mmCIF file of C-alpha atoms in Angstrom:
data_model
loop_
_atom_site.group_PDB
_atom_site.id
_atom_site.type_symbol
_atom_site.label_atom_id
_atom_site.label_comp_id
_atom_site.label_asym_id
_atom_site.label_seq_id
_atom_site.Cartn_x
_atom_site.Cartn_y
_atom_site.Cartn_z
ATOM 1 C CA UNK U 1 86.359 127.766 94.463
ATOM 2 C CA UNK U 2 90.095 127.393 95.512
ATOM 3 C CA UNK U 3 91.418 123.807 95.220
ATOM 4 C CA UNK U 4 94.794 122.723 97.274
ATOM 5 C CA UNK U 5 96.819 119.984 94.781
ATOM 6 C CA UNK U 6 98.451 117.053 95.994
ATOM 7 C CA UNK U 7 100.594 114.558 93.699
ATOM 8 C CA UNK U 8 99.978 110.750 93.688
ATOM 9 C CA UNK U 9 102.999 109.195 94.197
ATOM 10 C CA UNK U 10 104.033 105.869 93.074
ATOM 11 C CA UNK U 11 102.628 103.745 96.156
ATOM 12 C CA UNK U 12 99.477 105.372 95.301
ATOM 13 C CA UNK U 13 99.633 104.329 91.787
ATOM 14 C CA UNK U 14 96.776 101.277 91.317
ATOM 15 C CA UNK U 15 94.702 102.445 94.328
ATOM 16 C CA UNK U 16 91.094 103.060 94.527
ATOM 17 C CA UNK U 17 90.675 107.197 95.031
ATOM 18 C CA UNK U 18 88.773 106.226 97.829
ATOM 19 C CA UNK U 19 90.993 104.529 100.058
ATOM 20 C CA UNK U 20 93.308 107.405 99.119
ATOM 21 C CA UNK U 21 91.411 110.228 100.449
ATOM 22 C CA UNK U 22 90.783 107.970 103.383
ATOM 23 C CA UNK U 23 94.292 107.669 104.369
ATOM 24 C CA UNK U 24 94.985 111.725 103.891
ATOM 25 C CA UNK U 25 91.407 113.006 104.590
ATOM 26 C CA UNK U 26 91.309 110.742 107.835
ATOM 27 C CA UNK U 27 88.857 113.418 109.770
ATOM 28 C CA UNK U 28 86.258 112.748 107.020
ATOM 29 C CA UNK U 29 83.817 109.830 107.461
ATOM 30 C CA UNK U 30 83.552 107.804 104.576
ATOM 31 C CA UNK U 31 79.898 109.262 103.223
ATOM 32 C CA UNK U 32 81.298 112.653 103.627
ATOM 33 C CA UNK U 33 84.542 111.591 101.187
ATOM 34 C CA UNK U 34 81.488 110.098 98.787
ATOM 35 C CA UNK U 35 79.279 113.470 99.009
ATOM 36 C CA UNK U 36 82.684 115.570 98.412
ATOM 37 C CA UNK U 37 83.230 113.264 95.141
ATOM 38 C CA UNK U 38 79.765 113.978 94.018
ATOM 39 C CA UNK U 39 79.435 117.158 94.463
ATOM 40 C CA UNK U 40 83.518 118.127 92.871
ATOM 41 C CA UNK U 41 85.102 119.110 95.426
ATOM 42 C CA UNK U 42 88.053 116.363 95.180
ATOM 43 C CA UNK U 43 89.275 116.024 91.411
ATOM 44 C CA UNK U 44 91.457 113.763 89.654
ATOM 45 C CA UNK U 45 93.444 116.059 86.792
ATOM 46 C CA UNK U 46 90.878 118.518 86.604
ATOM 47 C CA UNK U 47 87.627 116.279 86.061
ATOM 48 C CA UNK U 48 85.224 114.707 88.912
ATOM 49 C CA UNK U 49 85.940 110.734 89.377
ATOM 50 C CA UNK U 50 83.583 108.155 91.566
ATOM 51 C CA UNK U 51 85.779 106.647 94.282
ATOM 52 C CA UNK U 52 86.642 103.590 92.438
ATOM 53 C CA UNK U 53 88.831 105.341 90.275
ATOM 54 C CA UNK U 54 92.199 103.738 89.879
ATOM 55 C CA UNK U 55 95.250 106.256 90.278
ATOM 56 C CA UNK U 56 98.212 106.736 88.274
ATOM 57 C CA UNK U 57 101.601 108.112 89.642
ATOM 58 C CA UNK U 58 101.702 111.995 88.293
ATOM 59 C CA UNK U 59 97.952 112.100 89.014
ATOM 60 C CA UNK U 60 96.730 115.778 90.187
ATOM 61 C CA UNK U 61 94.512 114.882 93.195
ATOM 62 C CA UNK U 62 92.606 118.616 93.753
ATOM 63 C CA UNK U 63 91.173 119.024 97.049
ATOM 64 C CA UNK U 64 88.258 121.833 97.882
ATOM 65 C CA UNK U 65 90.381 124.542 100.330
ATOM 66 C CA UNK U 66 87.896 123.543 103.360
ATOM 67 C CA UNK U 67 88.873 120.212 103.139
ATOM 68 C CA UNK U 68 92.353 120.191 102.253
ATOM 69 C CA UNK U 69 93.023 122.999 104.992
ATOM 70 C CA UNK U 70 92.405 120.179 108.132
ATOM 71 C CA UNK U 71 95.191 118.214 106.363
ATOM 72 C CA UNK U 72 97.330 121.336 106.447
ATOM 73 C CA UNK U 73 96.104 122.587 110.221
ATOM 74 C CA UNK U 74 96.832 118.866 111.123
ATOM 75 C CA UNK U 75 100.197 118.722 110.059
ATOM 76 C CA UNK U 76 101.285 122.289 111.530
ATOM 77 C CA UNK U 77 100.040 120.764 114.763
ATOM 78 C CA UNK U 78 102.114 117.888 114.361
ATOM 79 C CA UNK U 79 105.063 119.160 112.963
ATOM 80 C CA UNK U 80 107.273 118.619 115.182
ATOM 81 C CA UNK U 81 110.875 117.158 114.630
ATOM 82 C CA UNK U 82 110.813 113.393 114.298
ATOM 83 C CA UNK U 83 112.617 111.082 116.681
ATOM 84 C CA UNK U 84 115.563 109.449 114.561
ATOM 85 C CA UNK U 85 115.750 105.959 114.603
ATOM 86 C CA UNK U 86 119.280 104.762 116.707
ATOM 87 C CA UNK U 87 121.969 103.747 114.242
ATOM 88 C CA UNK U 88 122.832 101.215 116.366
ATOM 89 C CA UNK U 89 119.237 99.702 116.069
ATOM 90 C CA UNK U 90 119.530 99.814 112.272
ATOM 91 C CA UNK U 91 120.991 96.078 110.412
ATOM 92 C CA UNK U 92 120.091 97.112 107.477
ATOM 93 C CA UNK U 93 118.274 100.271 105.032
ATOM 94 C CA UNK U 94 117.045 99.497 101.733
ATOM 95 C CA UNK U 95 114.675 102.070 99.721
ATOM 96 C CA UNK U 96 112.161 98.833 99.795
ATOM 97 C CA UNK U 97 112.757 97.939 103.583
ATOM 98 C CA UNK U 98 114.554 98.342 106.851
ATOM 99 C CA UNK U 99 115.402 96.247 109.251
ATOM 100 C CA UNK U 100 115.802 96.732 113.402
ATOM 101 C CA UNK U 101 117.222 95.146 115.841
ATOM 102 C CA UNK U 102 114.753 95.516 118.651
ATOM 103 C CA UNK U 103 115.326 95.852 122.134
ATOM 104 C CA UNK U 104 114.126 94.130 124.942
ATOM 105 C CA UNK U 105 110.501 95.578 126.552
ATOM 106 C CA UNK U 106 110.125 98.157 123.724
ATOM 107 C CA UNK U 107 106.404 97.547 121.955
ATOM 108 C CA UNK U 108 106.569 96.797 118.063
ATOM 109 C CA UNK U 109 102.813 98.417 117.711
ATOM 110 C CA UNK U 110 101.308 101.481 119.147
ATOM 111 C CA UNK U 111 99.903 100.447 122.797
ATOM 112 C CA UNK U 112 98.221 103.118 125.578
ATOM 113 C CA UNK U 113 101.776 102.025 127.828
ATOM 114 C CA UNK U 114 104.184 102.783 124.658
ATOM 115 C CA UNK U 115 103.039 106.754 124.963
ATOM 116 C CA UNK U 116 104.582 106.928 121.294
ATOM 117 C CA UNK U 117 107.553 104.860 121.781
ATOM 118 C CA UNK U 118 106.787 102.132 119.716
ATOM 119 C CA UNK U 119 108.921 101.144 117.379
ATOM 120 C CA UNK U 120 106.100 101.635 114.701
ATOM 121 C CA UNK U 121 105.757 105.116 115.613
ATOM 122 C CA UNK U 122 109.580 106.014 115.592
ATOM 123 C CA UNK U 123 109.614 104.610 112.007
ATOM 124 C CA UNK U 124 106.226 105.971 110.766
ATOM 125 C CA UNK U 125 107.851 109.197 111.995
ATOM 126 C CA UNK U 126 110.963 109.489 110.837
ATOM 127 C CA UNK U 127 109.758 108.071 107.305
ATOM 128 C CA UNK U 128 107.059 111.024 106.827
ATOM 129 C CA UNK U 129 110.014 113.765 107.915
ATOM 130 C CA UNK U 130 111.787 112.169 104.936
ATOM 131 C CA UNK U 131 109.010 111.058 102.602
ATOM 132 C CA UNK U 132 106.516 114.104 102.715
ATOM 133 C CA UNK U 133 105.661 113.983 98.689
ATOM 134 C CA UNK U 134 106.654 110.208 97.804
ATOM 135 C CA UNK U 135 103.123 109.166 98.717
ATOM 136 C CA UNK U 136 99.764 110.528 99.867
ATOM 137 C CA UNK U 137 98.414 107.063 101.006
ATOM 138 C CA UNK U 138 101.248 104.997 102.123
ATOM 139 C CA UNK U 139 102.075 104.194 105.539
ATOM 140 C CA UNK U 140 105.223 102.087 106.598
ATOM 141 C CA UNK U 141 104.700 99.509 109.709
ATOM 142 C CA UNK U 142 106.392 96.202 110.579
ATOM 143 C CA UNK U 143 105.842 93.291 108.134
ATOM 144 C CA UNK U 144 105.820 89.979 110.941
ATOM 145 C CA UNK U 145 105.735 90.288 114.860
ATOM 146 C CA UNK U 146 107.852 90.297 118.057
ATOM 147 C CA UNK U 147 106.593 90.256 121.481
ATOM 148 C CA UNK U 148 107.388 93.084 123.368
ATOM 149 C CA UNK U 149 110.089 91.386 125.672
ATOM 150 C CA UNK U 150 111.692 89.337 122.659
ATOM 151 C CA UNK U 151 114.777 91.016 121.497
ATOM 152 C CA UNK U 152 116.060 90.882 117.660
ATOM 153 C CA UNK U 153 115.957 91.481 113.844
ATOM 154 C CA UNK U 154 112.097 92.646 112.846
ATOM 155 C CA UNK U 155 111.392 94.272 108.992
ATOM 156 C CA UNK U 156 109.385 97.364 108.310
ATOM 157 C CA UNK U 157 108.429 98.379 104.980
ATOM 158 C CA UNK U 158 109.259 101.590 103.293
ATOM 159 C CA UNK U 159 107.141 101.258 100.454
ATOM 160 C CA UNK U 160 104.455 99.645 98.554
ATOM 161 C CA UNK U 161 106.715 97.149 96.241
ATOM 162 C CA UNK U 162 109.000 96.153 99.771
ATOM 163 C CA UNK U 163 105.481 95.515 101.724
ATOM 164 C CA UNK U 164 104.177 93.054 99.064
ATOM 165 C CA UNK U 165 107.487 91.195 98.450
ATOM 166 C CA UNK U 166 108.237 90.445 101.727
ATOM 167 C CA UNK U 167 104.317 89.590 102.810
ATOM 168 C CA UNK U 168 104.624 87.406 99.998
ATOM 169 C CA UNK U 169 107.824 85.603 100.431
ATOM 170 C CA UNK U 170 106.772 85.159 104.319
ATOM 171 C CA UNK U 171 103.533 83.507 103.251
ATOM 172 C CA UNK U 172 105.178 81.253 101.106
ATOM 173 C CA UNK U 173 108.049 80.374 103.486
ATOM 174 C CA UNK U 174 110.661 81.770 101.301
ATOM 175 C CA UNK U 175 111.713 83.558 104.018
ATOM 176 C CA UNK U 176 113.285 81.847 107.163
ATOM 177 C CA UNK U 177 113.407 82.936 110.878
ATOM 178 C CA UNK U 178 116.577 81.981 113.078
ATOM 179 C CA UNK U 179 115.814 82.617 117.122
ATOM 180 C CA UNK U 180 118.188 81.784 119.921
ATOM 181 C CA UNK U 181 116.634 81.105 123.431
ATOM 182 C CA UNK U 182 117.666 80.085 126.750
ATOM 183 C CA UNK U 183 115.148 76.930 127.447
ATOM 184 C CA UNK U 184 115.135 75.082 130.833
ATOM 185 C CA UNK U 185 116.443 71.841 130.823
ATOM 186 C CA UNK U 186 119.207 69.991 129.017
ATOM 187 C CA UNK U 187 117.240 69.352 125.206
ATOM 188 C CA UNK U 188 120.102 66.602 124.733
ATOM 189 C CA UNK U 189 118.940 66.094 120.676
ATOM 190 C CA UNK U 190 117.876 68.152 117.915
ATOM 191 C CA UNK U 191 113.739 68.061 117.540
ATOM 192 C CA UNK U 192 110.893 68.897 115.301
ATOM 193 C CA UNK U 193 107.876 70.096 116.778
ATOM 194 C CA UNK U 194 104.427 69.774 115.708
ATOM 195 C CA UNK U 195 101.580 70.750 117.154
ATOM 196 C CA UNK U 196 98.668 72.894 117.030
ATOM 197 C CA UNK U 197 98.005 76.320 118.727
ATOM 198 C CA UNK U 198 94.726 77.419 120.078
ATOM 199 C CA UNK U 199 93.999 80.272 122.512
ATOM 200 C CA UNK U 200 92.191 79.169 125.542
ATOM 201 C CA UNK U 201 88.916 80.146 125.900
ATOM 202 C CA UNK U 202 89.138 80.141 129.508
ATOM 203 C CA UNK U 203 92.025 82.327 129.677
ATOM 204 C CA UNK U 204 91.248 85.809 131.861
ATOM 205 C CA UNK U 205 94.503 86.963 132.231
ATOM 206 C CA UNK U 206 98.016 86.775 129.851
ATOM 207 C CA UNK U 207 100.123 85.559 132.887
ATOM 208 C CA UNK U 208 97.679 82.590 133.426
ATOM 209 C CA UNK U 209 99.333 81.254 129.966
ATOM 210 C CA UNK U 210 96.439 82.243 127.196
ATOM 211 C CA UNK U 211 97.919 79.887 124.681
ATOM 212 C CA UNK U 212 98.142 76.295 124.885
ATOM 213 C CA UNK U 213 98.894 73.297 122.549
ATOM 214 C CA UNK U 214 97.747 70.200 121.650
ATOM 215 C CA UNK U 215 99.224 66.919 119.276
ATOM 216 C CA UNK U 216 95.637 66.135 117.477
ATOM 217 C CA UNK U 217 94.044 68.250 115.213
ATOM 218 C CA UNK U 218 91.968 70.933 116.687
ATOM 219 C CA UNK U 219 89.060 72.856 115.307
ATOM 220 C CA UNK U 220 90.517 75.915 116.591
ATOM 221 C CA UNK U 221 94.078 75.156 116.501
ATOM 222 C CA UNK U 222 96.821 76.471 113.738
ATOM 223 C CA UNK U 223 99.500 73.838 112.941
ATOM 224 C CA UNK U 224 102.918 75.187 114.060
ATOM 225 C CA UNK U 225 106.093 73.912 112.796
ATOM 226 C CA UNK U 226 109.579 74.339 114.880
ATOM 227 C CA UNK U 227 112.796 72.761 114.822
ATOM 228 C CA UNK U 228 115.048 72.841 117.705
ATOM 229 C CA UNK U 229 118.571 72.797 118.264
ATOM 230 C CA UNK U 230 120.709 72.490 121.276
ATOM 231 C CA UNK U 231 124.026 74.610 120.935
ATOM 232 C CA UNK U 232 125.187 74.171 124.648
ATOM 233 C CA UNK U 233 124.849 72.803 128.352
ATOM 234 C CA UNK U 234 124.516 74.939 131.606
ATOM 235 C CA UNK U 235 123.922 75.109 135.370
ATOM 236 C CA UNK U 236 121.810 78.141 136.168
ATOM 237 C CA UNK U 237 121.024 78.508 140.110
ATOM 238 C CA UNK U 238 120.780 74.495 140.647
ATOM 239 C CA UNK U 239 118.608 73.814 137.200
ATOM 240 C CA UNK U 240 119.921 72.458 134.199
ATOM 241 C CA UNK U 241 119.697 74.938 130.872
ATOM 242 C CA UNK U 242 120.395 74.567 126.842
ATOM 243 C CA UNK U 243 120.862 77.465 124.833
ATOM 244 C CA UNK U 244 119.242 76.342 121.471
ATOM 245 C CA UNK U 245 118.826 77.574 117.995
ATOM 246 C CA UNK U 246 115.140 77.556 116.756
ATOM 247 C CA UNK U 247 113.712 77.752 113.376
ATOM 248 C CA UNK U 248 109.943 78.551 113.110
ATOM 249 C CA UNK U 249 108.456 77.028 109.907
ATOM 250 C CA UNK U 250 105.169 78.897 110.991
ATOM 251 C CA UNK U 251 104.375 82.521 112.474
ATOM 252 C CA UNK U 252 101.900 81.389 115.227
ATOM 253 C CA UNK U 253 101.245 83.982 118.140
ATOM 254 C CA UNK U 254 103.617 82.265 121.216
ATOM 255 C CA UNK U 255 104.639 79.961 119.248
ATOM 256 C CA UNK U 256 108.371 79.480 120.624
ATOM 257 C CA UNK U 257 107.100 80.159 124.269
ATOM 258 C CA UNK U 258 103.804 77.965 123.862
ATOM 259 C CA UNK U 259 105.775 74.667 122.693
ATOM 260 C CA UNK U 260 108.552 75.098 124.557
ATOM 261 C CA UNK U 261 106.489 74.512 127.516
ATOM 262 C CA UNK U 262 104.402 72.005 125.988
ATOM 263 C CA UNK U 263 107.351 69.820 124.910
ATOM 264 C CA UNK U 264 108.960 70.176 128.640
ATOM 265 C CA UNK U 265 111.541 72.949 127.606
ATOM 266 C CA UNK U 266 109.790 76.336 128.923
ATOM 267 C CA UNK U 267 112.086 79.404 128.358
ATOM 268 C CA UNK U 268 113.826 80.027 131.659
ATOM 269 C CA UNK U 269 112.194 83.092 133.207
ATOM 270 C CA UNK U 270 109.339 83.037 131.265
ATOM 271 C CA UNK U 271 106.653 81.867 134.001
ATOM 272 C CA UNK U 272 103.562 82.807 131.704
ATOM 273 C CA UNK U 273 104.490 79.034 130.328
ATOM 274 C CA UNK U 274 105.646 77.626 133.404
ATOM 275 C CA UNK U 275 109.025 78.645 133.273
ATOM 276 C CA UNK U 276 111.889 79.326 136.841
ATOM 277 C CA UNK U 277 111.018 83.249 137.551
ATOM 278 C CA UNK U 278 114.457 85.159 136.782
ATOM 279 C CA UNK U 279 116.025 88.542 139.042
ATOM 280 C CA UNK U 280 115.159 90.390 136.197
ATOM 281 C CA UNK U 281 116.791 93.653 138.091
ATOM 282 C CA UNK U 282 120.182 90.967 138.220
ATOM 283 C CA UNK U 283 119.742 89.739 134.465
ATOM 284 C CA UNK U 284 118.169 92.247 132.609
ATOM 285 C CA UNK U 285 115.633 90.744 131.252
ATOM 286 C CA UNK U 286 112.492 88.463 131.910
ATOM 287 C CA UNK U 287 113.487 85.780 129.976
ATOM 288 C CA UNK U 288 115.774 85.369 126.996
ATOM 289 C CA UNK U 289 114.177 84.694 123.139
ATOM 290 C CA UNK U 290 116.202 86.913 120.608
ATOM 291 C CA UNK U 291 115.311 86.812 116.961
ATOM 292 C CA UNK U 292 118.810 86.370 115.638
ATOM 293 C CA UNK U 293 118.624 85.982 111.472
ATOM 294 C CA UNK U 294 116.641 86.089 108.385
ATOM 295 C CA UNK U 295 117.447 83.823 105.452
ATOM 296 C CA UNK U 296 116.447 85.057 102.236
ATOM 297 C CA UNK U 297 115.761 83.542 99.202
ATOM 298 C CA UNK U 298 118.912 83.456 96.409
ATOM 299 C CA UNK U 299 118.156 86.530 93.335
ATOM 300 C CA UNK U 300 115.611 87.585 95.541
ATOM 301 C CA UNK U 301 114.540 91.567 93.663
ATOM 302 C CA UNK U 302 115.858 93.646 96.092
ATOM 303 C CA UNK U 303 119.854 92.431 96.483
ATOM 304 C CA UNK U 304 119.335 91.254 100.321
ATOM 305 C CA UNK U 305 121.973 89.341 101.425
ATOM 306 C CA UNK U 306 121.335 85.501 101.845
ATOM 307 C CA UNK U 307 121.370 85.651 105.856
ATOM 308 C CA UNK U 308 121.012 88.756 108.148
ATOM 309 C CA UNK U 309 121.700 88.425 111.616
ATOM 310 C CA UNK U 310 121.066 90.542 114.462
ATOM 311 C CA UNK U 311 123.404 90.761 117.452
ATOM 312 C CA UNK U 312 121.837 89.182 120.601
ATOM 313 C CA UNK U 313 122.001 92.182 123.450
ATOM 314 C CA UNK U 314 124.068 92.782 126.233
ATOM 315 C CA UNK U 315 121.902 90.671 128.397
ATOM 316 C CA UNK U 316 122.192 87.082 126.280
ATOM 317 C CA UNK U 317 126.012 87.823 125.295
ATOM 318 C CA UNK U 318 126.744 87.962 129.061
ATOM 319 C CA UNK U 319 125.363 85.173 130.162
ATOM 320 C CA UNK U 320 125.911 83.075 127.292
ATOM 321 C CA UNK U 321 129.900 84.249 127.689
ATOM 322 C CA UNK U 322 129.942 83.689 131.572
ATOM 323 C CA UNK U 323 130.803 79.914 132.986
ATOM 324 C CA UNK U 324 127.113 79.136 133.403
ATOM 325 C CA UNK U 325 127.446 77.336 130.276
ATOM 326 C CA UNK U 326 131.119 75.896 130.925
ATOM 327 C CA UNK U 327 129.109 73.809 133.836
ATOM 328 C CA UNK U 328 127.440 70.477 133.381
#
């Protein structure tokens, strides 16, 4: 029998041989990848292995001709010539991770309106034109969230060691997240908001506000920590506005837009959480929340500098700069 060979490469190094072939054998149901193993048609270094076999980098992963010739058949179908990532969306390219500065109404994830636009597909796509033989298993993809119509500085992974540091150091708050956003009102003090975050069970649809908050504790709520600070005053169409920094102590879904509205501050335009409805043909945008810096830890492994920041787009800079925020 003819066996194809394929080369674990470090990111595969410690993983089961099962979730492996799953990753690279992906037309295969998981009892066929089990009757394969049994009856040696996938080999580790020349002997038969049970799926729970750990793999080493330099392993020899042989794959029966059948099987390994759908992976091959896939990837001629597929090969086309990745879409290159804009250099003007790149901050920052490490070998561990890279990080974007997203624009406004572009999807983070993979969505049936993104028609492969997202930006995890541009990245998964570039990365396998220019990884082919680093990995058989690994698969790069953003490491926190942005909504689709927040703009600003988002980190994907490029391999295993980048994933798990910065999942890590996110858990732990090691890692801190600057936004700036245009909130209704005039917030006249800085603030520190806590409350919890539970999605309404009520809810049918998004623009109906799905997420609410509440000040006591809720057996369905997640505790979400923000601190809020006003930068400057405006006048926008008759209604008083504050451009604020925001730091999010937490990573709750909404969270910015949810207690914004809660605490009497909704983001102007955004009227999923109660906020003035903007000329979004006039302005750009629906409503202004930008993810503007990371802070990173000091020594931290990789040599990231202690604050990366994120340029706010065209949008924010022009109305920030314009005399709506000269007038009180």
């Amino acid at each position: 029998m003819t066996f194809l060979h394929f080369t674990a490469g470090i990111d595969d190094s410690s993983r089961r041989l099962d979730k492996v072939l799953r990753r690279f054998l992906s037309e295969e149901s998981l009892s066929s990848l089990y009757k394969s193993l049994r009856k040696g048609l996938v080999k580790v270094n020349g002997k038969k292995c049970d799926g729970s076999y750990r793999l080493c980098e330099g392993d020899d992963i042989q794959v029966a001709q059948f099987l390994a010739g759908k992976i091959i058949g896939s990837q001629r179908e597929n090969d086309k010539p990745a879409k290159k990532t804009e250099d003007s969306l790149i901050i920052l390219k490490t070998k561990q991770l890279l990080f974007l500065n997203k624009p406004y109404d572009i999807s983070v994830q993979p969505s049936s309106s993104s028609k492969g636009n997202s930006l995890s597909e541009l990245v998964q796509g570039e990365y396998e034109s220019y990884h082919k033989n680093s990995s058989l298993s690994f698969r790069t993809g953003p490491l926190h969230r942005l909504d689709r119509k927040t703009t600003g500085i988002i980190a994907f992974s490029q391999n295993l060691e980048g994933a798990k540091w910065f999942s890590e150091a996110i858990k732990n708050h090691r890692i801190q997240k600057i936004y700036l956003a245009i909130l209704q009102g005039h917030l006249k003090e800085n603030q520190l908001w806590e409350d919890f975050i539970e999605k309404r069970s009520d809810s049918r649809q998004f623009a109906r506000s799905s997420f609410h908050t509440v000040q006591v504790a809720s057996e369905n709520g997640k505790i979400a920590h923000t601190e809020v600070f006003p930068l400057s005053y405006g006048i926008f169409e008759g209604s008083k506005i504050t451009l604020a920094r925001i730091l999010i102590k937490t990573g709750r879904t909404h969270q910015i837009r949810s207690q914004a509205a809660f605490h009497g501050f909704p983001l102007l335009g955004d009227t999923a959480y109660g906020g003035k409805k903007l000329d979004s043909k006039k302005y750009g945008q629906d409503f202004f929340l930008h993810a503007s810096e990371l802070h990173f830890p000091e020594n931290n492994p990789f040599e990231l500098p202690k604050v990366l920041k994120a340029p706010p787009p065209e949008n924010l800079r022009k109305i920030i700069s314009s005399d709506i925020f000269q007038r009180q």
